[in-house]
XYZ file of C-alpha atoms in Angstrom:
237
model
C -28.201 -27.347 35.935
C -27.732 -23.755 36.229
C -26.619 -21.541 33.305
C -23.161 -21.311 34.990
C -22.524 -24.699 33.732
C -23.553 -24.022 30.025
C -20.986 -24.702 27.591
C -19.850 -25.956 24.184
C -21.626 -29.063 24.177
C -24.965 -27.897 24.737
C -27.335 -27.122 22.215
C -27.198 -23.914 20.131
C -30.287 -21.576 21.016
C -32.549 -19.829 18.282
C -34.444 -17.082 19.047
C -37.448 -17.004 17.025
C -39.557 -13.451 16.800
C -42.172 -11.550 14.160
C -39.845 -9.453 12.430
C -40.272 -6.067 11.862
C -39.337 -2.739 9.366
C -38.551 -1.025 12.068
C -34.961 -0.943 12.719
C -35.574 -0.312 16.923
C -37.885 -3.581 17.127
C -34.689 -5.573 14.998
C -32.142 -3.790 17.324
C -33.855 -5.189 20.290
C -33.822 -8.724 19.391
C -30.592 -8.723 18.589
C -29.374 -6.870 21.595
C -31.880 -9.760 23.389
C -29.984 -12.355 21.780
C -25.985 -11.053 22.514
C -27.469 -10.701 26.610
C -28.894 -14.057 26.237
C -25.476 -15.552 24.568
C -23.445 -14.293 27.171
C -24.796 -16.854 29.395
C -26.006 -19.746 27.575
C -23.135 -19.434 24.552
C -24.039 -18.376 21.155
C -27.518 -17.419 20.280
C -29.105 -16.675 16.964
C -31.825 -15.017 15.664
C -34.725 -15.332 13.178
C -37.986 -14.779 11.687
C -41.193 -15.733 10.834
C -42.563 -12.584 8.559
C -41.085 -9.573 7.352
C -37.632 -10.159 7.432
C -35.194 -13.090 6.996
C -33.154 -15.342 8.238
C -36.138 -17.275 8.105
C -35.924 -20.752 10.816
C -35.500 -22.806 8.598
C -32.586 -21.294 6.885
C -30.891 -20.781 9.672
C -31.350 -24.743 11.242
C -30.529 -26.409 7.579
C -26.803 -23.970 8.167
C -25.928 -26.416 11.098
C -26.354 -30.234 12.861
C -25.790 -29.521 15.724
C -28.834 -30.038 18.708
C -30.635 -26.265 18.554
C -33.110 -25.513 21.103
C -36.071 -22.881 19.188
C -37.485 -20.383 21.560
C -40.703 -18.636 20.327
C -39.813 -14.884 20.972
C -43.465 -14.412 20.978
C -45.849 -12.989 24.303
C -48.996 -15.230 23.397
C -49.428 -18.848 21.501
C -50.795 -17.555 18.383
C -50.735 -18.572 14.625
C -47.119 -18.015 14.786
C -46.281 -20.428 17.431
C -48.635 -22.970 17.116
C -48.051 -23.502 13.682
C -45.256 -21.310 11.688
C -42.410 -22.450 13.746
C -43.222 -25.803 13.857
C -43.648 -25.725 9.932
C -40.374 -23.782 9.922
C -38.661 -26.642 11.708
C -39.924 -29.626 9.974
C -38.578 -27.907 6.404
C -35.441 -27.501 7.849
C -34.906 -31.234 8.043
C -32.920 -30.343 10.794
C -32.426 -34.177 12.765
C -32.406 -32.825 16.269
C -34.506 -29.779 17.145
C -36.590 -28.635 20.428
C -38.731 -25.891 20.768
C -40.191 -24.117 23.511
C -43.393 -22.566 25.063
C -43.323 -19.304 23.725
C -42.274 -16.269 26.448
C -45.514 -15.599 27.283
C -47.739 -15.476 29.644
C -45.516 -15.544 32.502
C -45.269 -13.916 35.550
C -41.706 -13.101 34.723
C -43.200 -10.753 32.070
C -45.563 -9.014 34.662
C -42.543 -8.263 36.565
C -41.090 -6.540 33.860
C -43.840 -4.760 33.218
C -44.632 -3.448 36.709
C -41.301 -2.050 36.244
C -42.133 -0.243 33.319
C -44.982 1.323 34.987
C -43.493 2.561 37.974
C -40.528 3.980 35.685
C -43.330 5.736 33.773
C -44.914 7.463 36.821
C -47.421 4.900 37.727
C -48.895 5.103 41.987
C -50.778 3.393 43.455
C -54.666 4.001 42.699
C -53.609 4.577 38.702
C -56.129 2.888 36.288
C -53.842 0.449 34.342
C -54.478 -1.058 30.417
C -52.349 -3.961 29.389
C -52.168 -3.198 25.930
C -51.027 -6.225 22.981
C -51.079 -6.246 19.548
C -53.664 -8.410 18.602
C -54.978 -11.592 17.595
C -57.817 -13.532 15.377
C -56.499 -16.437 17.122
C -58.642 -17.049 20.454
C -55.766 -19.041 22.232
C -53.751 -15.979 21.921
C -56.417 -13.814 23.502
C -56.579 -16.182 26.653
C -52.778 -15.859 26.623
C -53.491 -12.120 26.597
C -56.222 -12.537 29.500
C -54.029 -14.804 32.257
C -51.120 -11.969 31.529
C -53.720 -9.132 32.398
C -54.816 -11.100 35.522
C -51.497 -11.771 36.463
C -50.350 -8.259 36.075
C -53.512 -7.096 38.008
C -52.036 -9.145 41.369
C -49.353 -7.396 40.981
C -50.659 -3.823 40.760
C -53.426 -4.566 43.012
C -56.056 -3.479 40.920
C -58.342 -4.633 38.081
C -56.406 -4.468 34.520
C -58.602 -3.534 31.404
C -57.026 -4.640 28.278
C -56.921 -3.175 24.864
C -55.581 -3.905 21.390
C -53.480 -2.187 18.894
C -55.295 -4.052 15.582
C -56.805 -7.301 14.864
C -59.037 -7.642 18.022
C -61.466 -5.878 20.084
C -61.400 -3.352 22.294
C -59.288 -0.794 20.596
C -57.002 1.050 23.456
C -58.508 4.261 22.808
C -62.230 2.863 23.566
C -60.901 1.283 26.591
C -59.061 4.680 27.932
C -61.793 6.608 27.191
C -64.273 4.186 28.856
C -62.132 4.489 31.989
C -62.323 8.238 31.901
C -65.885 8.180 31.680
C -66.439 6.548 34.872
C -64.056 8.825 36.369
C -60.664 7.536 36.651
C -57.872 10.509 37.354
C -55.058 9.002 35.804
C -55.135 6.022 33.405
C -51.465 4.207 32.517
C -51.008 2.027 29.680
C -48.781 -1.050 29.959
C -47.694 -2.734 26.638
C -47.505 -6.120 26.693
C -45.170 -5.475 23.544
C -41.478 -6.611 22.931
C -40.131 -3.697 21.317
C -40.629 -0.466 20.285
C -41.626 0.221 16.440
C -45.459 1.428 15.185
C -47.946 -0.034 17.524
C -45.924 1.521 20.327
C -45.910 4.799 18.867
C -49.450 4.713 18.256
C -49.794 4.739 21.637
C -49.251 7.907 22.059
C -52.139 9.187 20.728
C -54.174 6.936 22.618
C -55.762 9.648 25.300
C -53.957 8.259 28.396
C -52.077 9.870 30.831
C -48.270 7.925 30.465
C -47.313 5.246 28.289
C -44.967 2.912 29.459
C -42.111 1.133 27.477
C -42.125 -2.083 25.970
C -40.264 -5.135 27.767
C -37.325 -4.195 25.843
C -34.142 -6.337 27.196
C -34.993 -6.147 30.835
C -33.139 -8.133 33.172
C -36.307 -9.922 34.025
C -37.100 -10.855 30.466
C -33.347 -12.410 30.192
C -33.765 -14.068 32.840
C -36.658 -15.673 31.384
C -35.498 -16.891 28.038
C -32.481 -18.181 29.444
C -34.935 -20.492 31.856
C -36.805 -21.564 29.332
C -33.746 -22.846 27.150
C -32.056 -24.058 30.523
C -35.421 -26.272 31.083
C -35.303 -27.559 27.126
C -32.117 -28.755 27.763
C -33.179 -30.740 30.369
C -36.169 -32.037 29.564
C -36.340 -32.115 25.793
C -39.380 -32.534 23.684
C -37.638 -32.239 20.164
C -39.367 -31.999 16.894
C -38.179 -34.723 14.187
């Protein structure tokens, strides 16, 4: 089935991210979710911390099959157990959720694209960066997107982190400088823009590319990933 042949009768989709204060991260998800719509009909949004709708609000509003996509880059707390927590409280009969977005090599696309955008050539000393996890399945999620975008680039990818884990992004830039790297590039491995972004800034490195945003690439990607729900469900009761 291709997205083409969406319509009506298939199931409604529910994006599922973080949630954020900042009004650019919200505006992104919701611009996200009216690209997404156009193709696979109406798609809603909401949110596991910070702000509301919360899921489960938003599936106990309808009976309808909904497909829940994880809006998330890594299979963290948030995936592995607030959404499917969210979902059983909605009582909702007829519900299937999703791997989360990431890692995929979808998202390495997108983010070589960034790069080169933000100056990068070949020989640059790249850092993925993420936010940040105490959850160690979320780090290895962090790790096979590194490696992936690495294959891409050519070259080894260091990683850093915003919070939460280890290394900081500022230890790993300045680690890279010390060994004598001429230009060093971070990559976010970040949906949208808001304060960890901006943090980068100060981070000592040379350009900062910007977060996926609503890429073509990361469309593309969400729209599989409800596309291959719909055919091969694996719905939570």
């Amino acid at each position: 089935m291709s997205d083409s042949n969406l319509g009506s009768r298939d199931p409604e989709l529910v994006l599922v991210a973080h949630g954020t204060r900042n009004p650019r991260g919200v505006q992104v998800i919701g611009a996200l979710a009216e690209a997404v719509s156009e193709r696979v009909g109406r798609t809603r949004v909401a949110f596991v911390d910070v702000l509301g709708p919360s899921p489960s609000e938003v599936l106990r509003r309808r009976e309808t099959p909904t497909v829940v996509l994880p809006a998330f880059l890594a299979s963290g707390y948030h995936v592995r157990v607030d959404v499917p927590r969210e979902v059983a409280d909605s009582g909702h009969p007829d519900v299937t959720v999703t791997p989360a977005l990431g890692p995929s090599p979808a998202l390495a696309g997108v983010q070589f694209d960034r790069l080169r955008a933000a100056g990068w050539r070949p020989g640059d000393d790249v850092v993925l960066v993420a936010a940040g996890s105490s959850d160690p399945r979320a780090l290895a999620d962090v790790r096979a997107a590194a490696a992936v975008l690495s294959d891409l680039i050519g070259r080894p990818v260091e990683i850093g982190y915003v919070t939460t884990a280890a290394p900081r992004v500022p230890e790993v830039v300045a680690r890279i400088r010390a060994r004598g790297a001429r230009r060093v590039l971070l990559a976010p491995y970040l949906l949208a823009p808001g304060l960890f972004h901006d943090r980068l800034r100060e981070a000592g490195a040379d350009a900062v590319a910007d977060p996926l945003g609503v890429h073509p690439g990361l469309v593309d990607l969400v729209v599989r990933r409800y596309t291959d729900a719909v055919r091969v469900p694996a719905r939570v009761r």
